[in-house]
Structures are given as C-alpha cells and as structure tokens.
Coordinates of C-alpha atoms in Angstrom, one line a residue:
M1 CA -191.8 -184.3 -143.8
T2 CA -194.1 -186.0 -146.4
R3 CA -195.6 -188.4 -143.8
P4 CA -194.9 -187.2 -140.2
D5 CA -197.3 -189.9 -138.8
N6 CA -195.5 -192.7 -140.0
Q7 CA -193.7 -195.2 -137.5
H8 CA -191.2 -196.0 -140.1
D9 CA -189.6 -194.9 -142.9
K10 CA -190.1 -197.9 -145.4
L11 CA -192.6 -196.1 -147.3
T12 CA -190.3 -193.1 -148.0
R13 CA -187.4 -195.1 -148.7
D14 CA -189.1 -197.1 -151.1
N15 CA -190.1 -194.3 -153.0
L16 CA -186.5 -192.9 -152.8
L17 CA -185.5 -196.2 -154.4
D18 CA -188.2 -195.9 -157.1
L19 CA -186.8 -192.2 -158.0
Q20 CA -183.0 -193.7 -158.0
D21 CA -184.2 -196.0 -160.7
H22 CA -185.3 -193.3 -162.7
Q23 CA -182.0 -191.4 -162.0
L24 CA -183.8 -188.7 -160.5
V25 CA -182.5 -188.9 -157.0
R26 CA -178.7 -190.4 -155.6
I27 CA -177.0 -191.2 -152.6
E28 CA -175.0 -188.5 -151.4
S29 CA -173.4 -190.3 -148.4
V30 CA -174.0 -192.4 -145.4
Q31 CA -173.9 -190.9 -141.9
D32 CA -172.4 -192.7 -138.8
D33 CA -175.8 -193.5 -137.5
Q34 CA -176.5 -195.1 -141.0
R35 CA -178.7 -192.1 -142.1
Q36 CA -178.8 -191.9 -145.7
V37 CA -178.6 -188.3 -147.2
W38 CA -180.3 -188.1 -150.7
V39 CA -179.8 -185.4 -153.3
L40 CA -181.6 -184.4 -156.5
T41 CA -179.5 -185.3 -159.7
A42 CA -179.2 -183.1 -162.7
R43 CA -182.6 -184.5 -164.3
G44 CA -184.4 -184.6 -161.1
H45 CA -183.3 -181.0 -160.4
R46 CA -184.5 -180.0 -163.9
E47 CA -188.0 -181.9 -163.4
A48 CA -188.3 -180.2 -159.7
K49 CA -188.0 -177.0 -161.4
Q50 CA -190.7 -177.4 -163.8
L51 CA -193.2 -178.9 -161.2
L52 CA -192.2 -175.9 -158.4
E53 CA -190.8 -172.9 -159.7
P54 CA -194.0 -172.0 -161.8
K55 CA -195.6 -172.0 -158.3
G56 CA -193.2 -169.9 -156.7
I57 CA -191.7 -172.2 -154.9
R58 CA -187.8 -172.1 -155.0
V59 CA -185.6 -175.4 -155.7
S60 CA -182.3 -175.3 -154.1
V61 CA -178.9 -175.1 -155.8
L62 CA -178.3 -178.5 -157.3
R63 CA -175.8 -180.5 -155.4
K64 CA -172.9 -181.5 -158.0
V65 CA -171.1 -184.8 -157.8
E66 CA -167.5 -183.9 -157.0
Y67 CA -164.7 -186.4 -156.2
D68 CA -161.2 -185.9 -154.7
P69 CA -158.6 -186.0 -157.2
V70 CA -156.2 -187.9 -155.4
T71 CA -158.3 -190.6 -153.4
G72 CA -161.5 -190.5 -155.8
E73 CA -163.6 -190.5 -152.3
L74 CA -166.8 -188.1 -152.9
L75 CA -166.7 -184.7 -151.4
G76 CA -168.5 -182.7 -149.1
G77 CA -169.2 -184.8 -145.8
S78 CA -169.6 -181.3 -143.7
Y79 CA -172.5 -180.4 -146.2
D80 CA -173.8 -183.9 -145.8
D81 CA -174.0 -183.4 -141.8
H82 CA -175.3 -180.1 -141.9
A83 CA -177.9 -180.6 -144.7
A84 CA -179.0 -183.5 -142.5
A85 CA -179.6 -181.2 -139.6
V86 CA -181.5 -178.5 -141.7
A87 CA -183.7 -181.5 -143.3
S88 CA -184.1 -182.8 -139.2
T89 CA -185.1 -179.5 -138.3
A90 CA -187.8 -178.9 -140.7
A91 CA -189.2 -182.4 -140.4
E92 CA -189.3 -181.9 -136.5
L93 CA -191.2 -178.6 -137.0
H94 CA -193.6 -180.1 -139.5
R95 CA -194.2 -183.2 -137.5
A96 CA -195.6 -180.9 -134.7
G97 CA -198.0 -179.5 -137.1
I98 CA -195.8 -176.1 -137.8
G99 CA -195.8 -175.5 -141.4
H100 CA -196.7 -177.3 -144.3
R101 CA -194.5 -179.1 -146.9
L102 CA -194.4 -176.3 -149.4
G103 CA -193.6 -173.7 -146.6
W104 CA -189.9 -174.0 -146.5
E105 CA -186.9 -172.5 -148.2
T106 CA -183.0 -173.4 -148.0
E107 CA -180.2 -171.3 -148.3
V108 CA -182.4 -168.1 -148.9
A109 CA -180.2 -164.9 -149.6
H110 CA -180.5 -161.6 -148.0
R111 CA -178.3 -159.1 -149.7
L112 CA -177.1 -156.0 -148.0
G113 CA -176.1 -152.4 -149.1
N114 CA -172.4 -153.5 -149.3
G115 CA -173.2 -156.5 -151.6
F116 CA -172.6 -159.1 -149.0
V117 CA -175.0 -162.1 -149.2
Q118 CA -176.4 -163.3 -145.8
R119 CA -177.9 -166.9 -146.4
A120 CA -180.2 -168.4 -144.2
D121 CA -180.2 -172.2 -143.5
L122 CA -183.9 -172.2 -143.6
V123 CA -186.9 -170.0 -143.8
M124 CA -190.3 -171.1 -142.4
R125 CA -193.7 -169.7 -143.4
A126 CA -196.4 -171.4 -141.0
P127 CA -199.1 -168.5 -140.9
A128 CA -201.7 -171.2 -139.6
S129 CA -199.4 -171.9 -136.7
G130 CA -198.8 -168.1 -135.7
V131 CA -195.6 -167.8 -137.4
P132 CA -195.6 -166.1 -140.6
V133 CA -192.2 -166.5 -141.2
M134 CA -189.2 -167.3 -139.4
L135 CA -185.3 -167.7 -140.5
L136 CA -183.7 -170.3 -138.9
E137 CA -180.0 -171.0 -138.6
I138 CA -178.7 -174.3 -138.1
D139 CA -175.4 -174.6 -135.9
R140 CA -173.4 -177.8 -134.9
R141 CA -171.1 -176.0 -133.3
T142 CA -168.8 -175.5 -136.3
E143 CA -169.0 -171.8 -135.9
D144 CA -167.6 -169.5 -133.4
A145 CA -170.2 -167.9 -131.3
H146 CA -169.0 -164.4 -132.8
D147 CA -169.7 -165.5 -136.0
L148 CA -173.2 -166.2 -135.1
V149 CA -173.5 -162.2 -133.6
H150 CA -172.1 -161.3 -136.9
K151 CA -175.0 -163.1 -138.8
L152 CA -177.4 -161.6 -136.1
R153 CA -176.2 -158.1 -137.0
R154 CA -176.4 -158.9 -141.0
Y155 CA -180.4 -159.6 -140.6
W156 CA -180.7 -156.9 -138.4
Q157 CA -179.2 -154.2 -141.0
W158 CA -181.2 -156.0 -143.7
G159 CA -184.2 -155.0 -142.0
R160 CA -183.3 -151.8 -142.2
L161 CA -183.2 -151.5 -145.9
L162 CA -185.3 -149.6 -148.1
P163 CA -186.0 -150.9 -151.5
R164 CA -184.3 -149.7 -154.4
D165 CA -187.6 -147.9 -155.7
A166 CA -188.0 -146.1 -152.7
D167 CA -189.4 -142.6 -153.2
K168 CA -186.8 -139.9 -153.0
R169 CA -188.2 -138.1 -149.9
T170 CA -187.9 -141.5 -147.7
V171 CA -184.5 -141.9 -149.1
D172 CA -183.5 -138.6 -148.0
L173 CA -185.1 -139.1 -144.7
A174 CA -183.5 -142.2 -144.3
R175 CA -179.8 -140.9 -145.0
S176 CA -180.2 -137.7 -142.9
R177 CA -178.9 -139.1 -139.7
P178 CA -178.0 -142.8 -138.5
D179 CA -181.1 -143.6 -136.7
A180 CA -183.7 -142.0 -139.2
I181 CA -184.4 -145.4 -140.7
E182 CA -186.3 -146.2 -137.3
H183 CA -188.8 -143.5 -137.9
I184 CA -189.9 -145.0 -141.6
D185 CA -192.5 -147.5 -141.1
H186 CA -191.9 -151.5 -141.7
E187 CA -194.4 -151.4 -144.4
M188 CA -191.8 -149.0 -146.5
R189 CA -188.9 -151.1 -146.1
L190 CA -187.1 -153.9 -148.2
W191 CA -187.8 -156.8 -145.7
R192 CA -191.7 -156.4 -146.2
R193 CA -191.2 -156.6 -149.9
V194 CA -189.6 -160.4 -149.0
Y195 CA -191.8 -161.4 -146.4
P196 CA -195.2 -161.2 -145.0
P197 CA -196.0 -159.1 -141.8
T198 CA -195.0 -161.1 -138.6
G199 CA -198.0 -159.8 -136.8
R200 CA -195.9 -158.8 -134.1
E201 CA -193.3 -155.9 -133.4
G202 CA -189.8 -155.8 -134.8
L203 CA -188.2 -157.5 -137.8
A204 CA -188.6 -161.0 -138.9
P205 CA -187.5 -163.4 -136.3
V206 CA -184.3 -165.7 -136.0
A207 CA -184.0 -168.9 -134.6
F208 CA -180.7 -170.4 -133.8
V209 CA -180.9 -174.3 -133.4
F210 CA -178.1 -176.2 -132.0
A211 CA -177.1 -179.5 -133.1
D212 CA -174.8 -182.3 -132.3
T213 CA -173.3 -180.6 -129.2
T214 CA -172.9 -180.5 -125.6
D215 CA -175.5 -178.4 -123.1
R216 CA -172.3 -176.2 -122.0
K217 CA -171.3 -175.1 -125.0
V218 CA -175.0 -174.2 -126.0
A219 CA -175.2 -172.2 -122.6
N220 CA -171.5 -170.5 -123.6
T221 CA -173.2 -169.6 -127.1
V222 CA -176.0 -168.2 -125.7
A223 CA -174.4 -165.9 -123.3
V224 CA -172.1 -164.6 -126.2
L225 CA -175.4 -164.1 -128.5
E226 CA -177.1 -162.3 -125.4
E227 CA -174.3 -160.2 -124.6
A228 CA -172.7 -159.3 -127.9
G229 CA -175.7 -159.2 -129.8
R230 CA -177.8 -156.8 -127.5
R231 CA -177.9 -154.2 -129.7
Y232 CA -179.7 -156.1 -132.1
W233 CA -182.2 -158.4 -130.3
A234 CA -182.9 -156.2 -126.8
P235 CA -186.0 -153.8 -126.9
R236 CA -185.7 -150.2 -125.9
R237 CA -187.5 -148.0 -123.4
Y238 CA -190.3 -146.2 -125.1
D239 CA -189.9 -142.3 -126.0
T240 CA -192.7 -140.9 -124.2
Y241 CA -193.6 -138.2 -121.9
H242 CA -195.7 -140.5 -119.5
R243 CA -194.7 -141.7 -116.3
G244 CA -194.7 -145.2 -114.8
I245 CA -194.2 -146.8 -118.3
T246 CA -192.6 -150.4 -117.5
A247 CA -193.5 -151.5 -121.3
R248 CA -190.6 -152.2 -123.6
D249 CA -190.2 -151.0 -127.4
Y250 CA -189.8 -154.1 -129.7
G251 CA -189.9 -152.2 -132.9
Q252 CA -186.5 -152.3 -134.4
A253 CA -185.6 -155.6 -132.8
V254 CA -184.9 -159.1 -134.1
P255 CA -186.6 -161.5 -131.8
V256 CA -184.1 -163.9 -131.4
L257 CA -184.8 -167.8 -130.4
V258 CA -182.7 -170.6 -129.3
T259 CA -183.1 -174.3 -129.2
T260 CA -181.4 -177.5 -130.1
L261 CA -182.3 -180.3 -132.6
E262 CA -182.2 -183.0 -129.6
Q263 CA -184.8 -181.0 -128.0
L264 CA -187.1 -180.8 -131.0
Q265 CA -186.7 -184.5 -131.5
E266 CA -187.3 -185.6 -128.0
H267 CA -190.4 -183.3 -126.8
G268 CA -191.4 -182.1 -130.3
A269 CA -191.4 -178.2 -131.8
D270 CA -194.7 -177.6 -130.3
A271 CA -193.4 -178.1 -126.6
A272 CA -192.0 -175.5 -124.4
V273 CA -188.3 -176.0 -125.9
W274 CA -187.6 -172.5 -127.4
R275 CA -185.7 -169.9 -125.5
R276 CA -186.1 -166.3 -126.1
L277 CA -182.9 -163.9 -125.8
G278 CA -183.6 -161.5 -122.9
R279 CA -186.0 -163.8 -121.0
E280 CA -185.8 -166.6 -118.4
G281 CA -187.2 -170.1 -119.0
E282 CA -188.1 -171.8 -122.0
L283 CA -191.4 -171.3 -123.8
T284 CA -193.7 -172.6 -126.8
L285 CA -192.8 -171.3 -130.1
T286 CA -195.8 -168.6 -130.0
A287 CA -195.2 -167.6 -126.7
A288 CA -191.6 -167.1 -127.4
L289 CA -192.4 -164.6 -130.3
D290 CA -195.1 -162.7 -128.4
N291 CA -194.1 -159.6 -126.7
P292 CA -196.5 -159.2 -123.5
D293 CA -194.5 -156.6 -122.2
G294 CA -194.7 -154.8 -125.6
D295 CA -197.0 -152.7 -127.6
I296 CA -200.1 -153.9 -126.0
L297 CA -198.9 -153.2 -122.6
Y298 CA -197.6 -149.5 -123.7
H299 CA -201.1 -148.7 -124.7
R300 CA -202.7 -150.2 -121.6
Q301 CA -199.9 -148.1 -119.3
A302 CA -200.4 -145.1 -121.5
A303 CA -204.2 -145.0 -121.1
R304 CA -204.0 -145.5 -117.5
A305 CA -201.1 -142.7 -117.3
D306 CA -203.5 -140.4 -119.8
A307 CA -206.6 -141.1 -117.1
E308 CA -204.5 -140.4 -114.1
E309 CA -203.0 -137.3 -115.4
K310 CA -206.3 -135.9 -116.3
Q311 CA -207.7 -136.4 -112.9
R312 CA -204.6 -134.7 -111.5
R313 CA -205.2 -131.9 -113.6
D314 CA -208.5 -131.8 -113.2
A315 CA -207.9 -131.6 -109.3
E316 CA -205.3 -129.1 -109.4
R317 CA -207.7 -126.9 -111.4
E318 CA -210.4 -127.4 -109.1
A319 CA -208.2 -126.6 -106.3
R320 CA -207.5 -123.1 -108.1
R321 CA -211.2 -122.4 -108.9
P322 CA -212.3 -119.1 -107.1
V323 CA -214.7 -119.0 -104.2
C324 CA -217.4 -116.5 -104.1
T325 CA -216.5 -113.7 -101.2
R326 CA -220.2 -113.3 -100.6
C327 CA -221.8 -117.0 -100.3
R328 CA -218.7 -118.9 -100.6
A329 CA -219.8 -120.8 -103.3
R330 CA -217.6 -121.6 -106.0
F331 CA -217.3 -120.1 -109.7
T332 CA -219.0 -122.0 -112.7
D333 CA -216.6 -122.3 -115.6
E334 CA -218.8 -119.7 -117.4
R335 CA -218.1 -117.4 -114.5
W336 CA -214.3 -118.3 -114.0
E337 CA -213.9 -117.5 -117.9
E338 CA -216.2 -114.4 -117.4
T339 CA -213.5 -112.9 -114.8
T340 CA -210.5 -113.8 -116.3
M341 CA -210.7 -113.3 -120.0
R342 CA -210.0 -109.4 -120.9
S343 CA -212.6 -109.3 -123.5
R344 CA -215.0 -110.1 -120.9
R345 CA -214.1 -108.4 -117.7
W346 CA -215.8 -105.2 -118.2
E347 CA -219.2 -106.8 -118.2
A348 CA -218.3 -109.3 -115.2
G349 CA -219.1 -106.6 -112.4
D350 CA -217.3 -107.4 -109.2
L351 CA -214.9 -110.0 -110.1
S352 CA -214.8 -111.5 -106.5
V353 CA -218.3 -112.8 -106.7
C354 CA -219.9 -115.8 -108.3
G355 CA -222.3 -115.9 -111.2
T356 CA -225.4 -116.2 -109.0
C357 CA -224.2 -113.2 -106.7
H358 CA -223.3 -111.1 -109.9
A359 CA -226.7 -111.8 -111.4
D360 CA -228.4 -110.6 -108.1
D361 CA -226.4 -107.4 -108.1
V362 CA -227.5 -107.0 -111.6
A363 CA -230.9 -107.4 -110.9
R364 CA -230.8 -104.9 -107.9
K365 CA -229.2 -102.4 -110.1
Q366 CA -232.1 -102.7 -113.0
A367 CA -234.7 -102.7 -110.1
A368 CA -233.1 -99.4 -108.7
A369 CA -232.9 -97.7 -112.3
E370 CA -236.4 -98.8 -112.8
A371 CA -237.4 -96.9 -109.2
A372 CA -235.5 -94.0 -110.1
E373 CA -237.1 -93.5 -113.7
A374 CA -240.6 -93.7 -112.4
A375 CA -239.7 -91.4 -109.5
R376 CA -238.4 -88.8 -112.2
A377 CA -241.7 -89.3 -114.5
A378 CA -243.6 -88.7 -111.4
A379 CA -241.8 -85.4 -110.2
A380 CA -242.3 -83.8 -113.6
P381 CA -245.0 -80.9 -114.2
S382 CA -247.8 -82.0 -116.6
E383 CA -248.5 -79.6 -119.6
P384 CA -251.9 -78.8 -121.0
D385 CA -252.5 -79.8 -124.5
M386 CA -253.4 -76.8 -126.8
D387 CA -254.7 -76.7 -130.1
D388 CA -254.4 -74.0 -132.5
D389 CA -256.9 -71.5 -131.2
Q390 CA -255.3 -71.5 -127.8
E391 CA -252.0 -71.0 -128.8
P392 CA -250.6 -67.6 -128.7
G393 CA -248.7 -68.0 -131.5
G394 CA -251.2 -70.0 -133.5
L395 CA -252.4 -68.8 -137.1
R396 CA -256.0 -67.7 -136.0
G397 CA -254.2 -65.5 -133.6
L398 CA -252.0 -63.9 -136.1
F399 CA -254.8 -63.3 -138.4
R400 CA -257.0 -61.7 -135.6
R401 CA -253.9 -59.4 -134.5
R402 CA -253.5 -58.4 -138.2
A403 CA -257.5 -57.5 -138.4

C-alpha cells in the first residue's frame, strides 16, 4: 500500500525488518503461500497512536501475543488469513488509485439501537475517486450467506437511526409510525454525523469482497443476498401522481456491491469487476454506485409528464371554450371569465356572443340612446327668456298694482 508501483516488495520487507529491530513490529504468522503477516507490538502500537490519533486517524486494536497453553503454538490463524485478505483488498484498491494510504479504517464499530455493534472489516474514504465512503466486508466463505444478509440488515437499520441529541419533534415523528424515519432527511440522521454525503441517493454503500472461494459458492451467496436482502438494497417505486414514471427511488436503500479478491488482483479495482445487486453484468466502481435510473431520471420524467399534462389540460380547456353564436369566433379568456363569473355576469350582456360582438351591441345601444336623447331635445318647445319687468309676478308689477 505504501509503494503500489513497486514491482517487488524488497524495500517494504527491509523497512519491516528495521522496525522489527526496534521492537515496533513482529511476525504474526506465515501463510501457506509463504506470505508473512506482520502486526504492531505494544511499543509500536503506542508510537502509532501518538503519530496518528491526534490527526483523527483511528488505530486498530492491539493484537496481543497469545499461545496455546498445551502446545505452546501461537493462536489466531483464522485471524491472520482474514486480516491478510482485508489488507490485500485495501492494497488492490490503493494500487488502482482509489483512496490514499490514510483513507482506511478497519474494524469500525456501528452501534445499533439495541446495543449490538456491527463492525465493518474495512471503511474506505476516497472522495477524489468519486467514492466519499464505502463499507467493505471481506468474506472467505467462513460465514453462511444468511449471516451476510443479517449484516446487511444491520447496516440498513443503523442508517435509519437518529443521533442522541436529535430534537424532540424529530424523535416524536420517527416514533409515530414504523416508516416515519423515511420522511426524515438523511442530514438529520446518525450516519451523516459519522460519514460524509455519498453524492448519490441512499445510505452508505456496502461492498462484499469474497476471497479464497469458488465461483459457484460466490454465485450461490449472491443469489441469497439478492433474494433474502431485497428489502434492504432494492429501490422502490416513486410515490407520485405522475404517469409513465419508470425511475426508481433509491433514497432508503443500501447500495450493495460484490466482487472477489481474485478479480481485483487479476484485473485491478478500477476495472469492470464490480456487480451491483439488482443489475446485470459487471461495472466499474463508480458506475456500479451510480443510479442512472434513480433521482435524475425521475426529475426528467416528472418534468416531461408535467409538460404533457399541461398540454392535455390546455387542449381540454380549448375544447370547452365557447363559440360565438353570431360570428363563430372563440371567446377570449377575458370574455369567457366575464360570462361565467357570477359577479360579472350582470354586465356581460348576451352570454352567447363573443367580446367583439358584445362590444358592437354595447356601441349600438349607446348610439341608439344618444339618438333618442337628441330627438327628445329637438321636440321639446322652447320658452322665451323674461326679465323682472316682463314677469307678471315680478316685483315691479307688484308695485305697479299697489300704486
């Protein structure tokens, strides 16, 4: 992992021997293929903690030296094989340029609500490679396939937990019904306190890497994972009123990838060696994590469905638009509203004619009214103007009569 471009491991071996001279590392065991498994001593573990933990890099638990009390042999052979497979998986990913040397953690604990702790064999953070976080389970087929389904279920349950300091309203909402947590944004959940956003829909992805097994066993295990774990990895139909939506909702699903250590070593982790549960064929890592039939497709289909629905409603409205009985022209929106609204019908006139014909009616009525008014004014007799002397009831006539 420290020098992935090296064609041989002599430099790494010399460094380990030098650390062994300083009692910082020791050989845990030698595997059947003569590969050596090295671990930190108690002294090396203390120095590693001083170097790494202040920088936020977690150090694995110290591997203590334990011997069989009867035979005196070093215990922990199965640990060695599994640890070697975990280290080899990380090395192959790093060799392909995915992740950096300090972007790995092993045996990462995920505590569930009932107190059970699910530990991930390996957690990778490689944002530069398009994988902000991925949890890896390395299986040498020492576990039953249904045990892997239970692991997947626990990761799914952990992704639905709220942090302890969640506000009361959110907690009450989550407890109101079993599926209420699905209506709470991921940013308010516990897993987003631990890991960065994935940049994709759903929870933190989980990858199962099988090692030291046959293709037949891998195929059988994947079939069980797909069938028995469907509730945890499978997307759902979008709950929408739109018609013709084929996109799938990955918002509450755990993206699950599978591959083998042998494929990683033969083709490289950046090759098409990853399979996504629910899909056919093998893909590259980022392609397997992407959801081309997910949120992006949904928004595109929903926008198209909205446009088609608007066109349909507009066509239906045009089909209902009234036609003038006089000139056969269609009503304008203003005239249609004027003839249908109760508050405006009193001034709408003849409801069966369009706005232009109605305006002609109004103009004719106004012209007829003006002509009638002019005729009445012409037919009325004119009265002469009289001053005070001519008025019989004027003041001067009254004085003359008195005189």
